Short mmCIF file of C-alpha atoms in Angstrom, two decimals:
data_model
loop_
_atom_site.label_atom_id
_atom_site.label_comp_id
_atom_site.label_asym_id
_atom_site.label_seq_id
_atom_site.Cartn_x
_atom_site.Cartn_y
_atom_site.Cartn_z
CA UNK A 267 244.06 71.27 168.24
CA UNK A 268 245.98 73.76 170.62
CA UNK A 269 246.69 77.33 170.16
CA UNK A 270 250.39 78.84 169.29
CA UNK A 271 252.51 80.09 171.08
CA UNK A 272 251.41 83.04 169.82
CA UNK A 273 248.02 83.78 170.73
CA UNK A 274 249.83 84.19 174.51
CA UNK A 275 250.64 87.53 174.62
CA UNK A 276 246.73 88.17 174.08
CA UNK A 277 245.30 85.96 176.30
CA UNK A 278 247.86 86.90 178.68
CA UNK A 279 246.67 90.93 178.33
CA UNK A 280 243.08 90.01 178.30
CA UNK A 281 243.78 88.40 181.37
CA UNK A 282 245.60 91.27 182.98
CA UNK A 283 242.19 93.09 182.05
CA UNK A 284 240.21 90.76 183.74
CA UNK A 285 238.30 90.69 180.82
CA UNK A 286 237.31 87.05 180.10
CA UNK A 287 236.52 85.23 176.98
CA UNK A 288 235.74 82.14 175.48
CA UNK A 289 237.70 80.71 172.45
CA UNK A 290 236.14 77.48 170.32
CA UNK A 291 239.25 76.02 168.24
CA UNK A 292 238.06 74.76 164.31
CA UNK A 293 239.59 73.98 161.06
CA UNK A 294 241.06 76.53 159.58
CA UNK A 295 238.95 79.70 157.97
CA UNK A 296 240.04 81.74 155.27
CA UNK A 297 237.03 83.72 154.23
CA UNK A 298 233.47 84.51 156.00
CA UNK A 299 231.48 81.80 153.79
CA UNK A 300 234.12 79.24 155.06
CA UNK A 301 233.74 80.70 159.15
CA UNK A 302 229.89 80.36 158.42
CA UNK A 303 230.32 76.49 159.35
CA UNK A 304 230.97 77.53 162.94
CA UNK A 305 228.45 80.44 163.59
CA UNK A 306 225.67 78.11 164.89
CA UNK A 307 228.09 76.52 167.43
CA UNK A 308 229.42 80.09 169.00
CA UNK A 309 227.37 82.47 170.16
CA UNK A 310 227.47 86.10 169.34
CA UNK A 311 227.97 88.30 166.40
CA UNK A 312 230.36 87.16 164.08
CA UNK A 313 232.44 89.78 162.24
CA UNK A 314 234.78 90.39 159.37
CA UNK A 315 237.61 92.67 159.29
CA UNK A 316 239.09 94.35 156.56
CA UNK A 317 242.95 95.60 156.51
CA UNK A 318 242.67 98.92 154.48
CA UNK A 319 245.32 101.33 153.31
CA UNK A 320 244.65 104.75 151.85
CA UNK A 321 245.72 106.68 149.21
CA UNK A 322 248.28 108.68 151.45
CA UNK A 323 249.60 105.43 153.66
CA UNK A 324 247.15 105.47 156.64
CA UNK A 325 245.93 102.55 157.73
CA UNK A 326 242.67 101.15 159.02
CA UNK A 327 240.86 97.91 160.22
CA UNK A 328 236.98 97.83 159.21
CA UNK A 329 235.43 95.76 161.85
CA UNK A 330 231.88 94.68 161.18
CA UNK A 331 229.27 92.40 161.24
CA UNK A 332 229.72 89.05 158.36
CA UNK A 333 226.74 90.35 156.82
CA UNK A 334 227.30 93.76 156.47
CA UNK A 335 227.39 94.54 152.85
CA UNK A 336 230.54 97.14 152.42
CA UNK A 337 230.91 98.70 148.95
CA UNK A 338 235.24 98.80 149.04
CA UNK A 339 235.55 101.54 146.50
CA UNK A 340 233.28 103.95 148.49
CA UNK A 341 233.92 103.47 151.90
CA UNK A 342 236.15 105.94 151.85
CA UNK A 343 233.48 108.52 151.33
CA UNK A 344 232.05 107.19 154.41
CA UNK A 345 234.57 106.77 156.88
CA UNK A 346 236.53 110.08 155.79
CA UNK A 347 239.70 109.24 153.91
CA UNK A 348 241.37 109.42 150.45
CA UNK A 349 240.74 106.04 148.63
CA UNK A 350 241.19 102.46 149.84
CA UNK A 351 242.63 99.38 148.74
CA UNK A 352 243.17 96.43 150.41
CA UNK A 353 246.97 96.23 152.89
CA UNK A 354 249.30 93.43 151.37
CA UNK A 355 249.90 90.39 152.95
CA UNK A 356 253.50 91.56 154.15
CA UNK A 357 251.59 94.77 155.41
CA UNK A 358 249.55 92.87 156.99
CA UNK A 359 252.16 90.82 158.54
CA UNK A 360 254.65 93.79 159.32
CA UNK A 361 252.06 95.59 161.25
CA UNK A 362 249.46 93.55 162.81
CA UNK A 363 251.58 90.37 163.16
CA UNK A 364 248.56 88.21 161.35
CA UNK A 365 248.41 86.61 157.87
CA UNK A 366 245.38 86.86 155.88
CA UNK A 367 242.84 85.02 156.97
CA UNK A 368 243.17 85.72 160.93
CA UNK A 369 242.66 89.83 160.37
CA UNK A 370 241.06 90.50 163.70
CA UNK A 371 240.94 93.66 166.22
CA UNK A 372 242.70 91.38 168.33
CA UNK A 373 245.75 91.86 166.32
CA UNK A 374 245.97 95.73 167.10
CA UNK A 375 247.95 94.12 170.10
CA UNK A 376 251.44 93.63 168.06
CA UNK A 377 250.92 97.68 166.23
CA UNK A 378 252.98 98.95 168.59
CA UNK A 379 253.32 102.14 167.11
CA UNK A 380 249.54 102.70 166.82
CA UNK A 381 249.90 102.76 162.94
CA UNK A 382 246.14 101.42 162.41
CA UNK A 383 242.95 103.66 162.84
CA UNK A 384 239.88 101.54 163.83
CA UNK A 385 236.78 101.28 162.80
CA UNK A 386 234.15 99.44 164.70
CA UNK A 387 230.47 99.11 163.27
CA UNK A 388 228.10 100.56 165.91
CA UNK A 389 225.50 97.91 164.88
CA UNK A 390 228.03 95.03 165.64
CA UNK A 391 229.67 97.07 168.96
CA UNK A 392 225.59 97.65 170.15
CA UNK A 393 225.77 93.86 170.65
CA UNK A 394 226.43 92.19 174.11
CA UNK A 395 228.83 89.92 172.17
CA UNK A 396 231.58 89.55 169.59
CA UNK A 397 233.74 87.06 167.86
CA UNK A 398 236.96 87.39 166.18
CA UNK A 399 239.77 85.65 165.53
CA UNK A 400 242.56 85.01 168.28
CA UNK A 401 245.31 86.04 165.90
CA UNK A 402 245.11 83.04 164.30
CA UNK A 403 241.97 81.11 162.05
CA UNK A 404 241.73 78.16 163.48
CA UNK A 405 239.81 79.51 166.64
CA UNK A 406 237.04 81.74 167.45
CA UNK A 407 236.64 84.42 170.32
CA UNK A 408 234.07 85.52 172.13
CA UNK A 409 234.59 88.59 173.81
CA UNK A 410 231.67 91.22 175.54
CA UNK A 411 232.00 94.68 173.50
CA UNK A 412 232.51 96.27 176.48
CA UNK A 413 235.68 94.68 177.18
CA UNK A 414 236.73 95.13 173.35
CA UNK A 415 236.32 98.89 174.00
CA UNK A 416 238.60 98.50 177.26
CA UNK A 417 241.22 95.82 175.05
CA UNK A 418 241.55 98.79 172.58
CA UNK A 419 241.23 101.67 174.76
CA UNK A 420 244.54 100.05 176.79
CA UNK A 421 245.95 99.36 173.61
CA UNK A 422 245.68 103.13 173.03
CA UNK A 423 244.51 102.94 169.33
CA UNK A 424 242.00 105.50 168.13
CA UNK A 425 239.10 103.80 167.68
CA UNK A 426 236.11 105.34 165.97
CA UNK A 427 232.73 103.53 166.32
CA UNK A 428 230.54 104.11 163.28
CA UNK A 429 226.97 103.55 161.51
CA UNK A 430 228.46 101.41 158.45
CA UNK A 431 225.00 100.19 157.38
CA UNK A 432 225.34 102.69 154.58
CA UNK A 433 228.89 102.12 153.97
CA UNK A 434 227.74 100.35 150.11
CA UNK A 435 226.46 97.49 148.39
CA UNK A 436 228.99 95.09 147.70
CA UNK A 437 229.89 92.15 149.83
CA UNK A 438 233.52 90.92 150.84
CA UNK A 439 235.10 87.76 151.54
CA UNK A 440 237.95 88.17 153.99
CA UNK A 441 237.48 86.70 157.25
#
């Protein structure tokens, strides 16, 4: 397998960084139960990341740990917004440049107008490191959290980093 064209532009910024990561190609993953095949062979924490709008049009990406349980109908109580529902898939595609599937901080890189709020977990961001998606689900990469906090803070998104072990009950399935 080989990586599209498109993953470029972030390897290409990452670079510019000097921030260097490691990127395992697989099958494609849609969901975390399916991205649980590849945990054992990358190290790290793996995450999930959920593309949320609110009640009033703001958006935000919910980047946590695979495992953290996240009860959707109350985060908002949590994180400090009116209520969420998942962003459609054209959403998705219109601002972060990904299709479902391949929802990844990563992709804050084509939201060029800052449009997203983030959300990192602290648990997952205490970690040495990460893995997400390069844009696309049919790799994994490994990046330090260190250098996700510089990829974002270039990026300029506001980025909040938050304790979202509390954040509910009720697991979800996007990868």
């Amino acid at each position: 397998m080989t990586l599209p064209d498109s993953t470029t532009p972030l390897f290409a910024r990452l670079e510019r960084l000097g921030i260097e990561t490691t990127t395992v190609e697989h099958h494609p993953v849609f969901t975390v139960e399916e991205a649980s095949a590849t945990y054992d062979a990358i190290p790290g924490v793996h995450c999930k990341n959920l593309f949320m709008k609110d009640a009033k049009g703001a958006l935000v990406l919910v980047v946590c740990p695979h495992d953290r349980e996240i009860a959707v109908n109350q985060l908002h109580k949590h994180i400090g917004c009116k209520r969420l529902s998942f962003g459609r898939a054209d959403l998705l595609m219109e601002v972060l440049g990904v299709e479902p599937g391949s929802v990844t901080p990563f992709a804050l890189i084509n939201d060029t107008e800052r449009r997203v709020s983030v959300i990192l977990d602290a648990d997952m961001m205490a970690a040495e490191v990460a893995n997400y998606h390069p844009l696309v689900n049919t790799a994994t990469t490994s990046i330090r959290t260190a250098d996700l906090r510089r990829f974002l803070a270039d990026l300029g998104h506001e980025v909040r980093e938050m304790d979202l072990s509390r954040a509910g009950a009720a697991p979800t399935a996007e990868a």
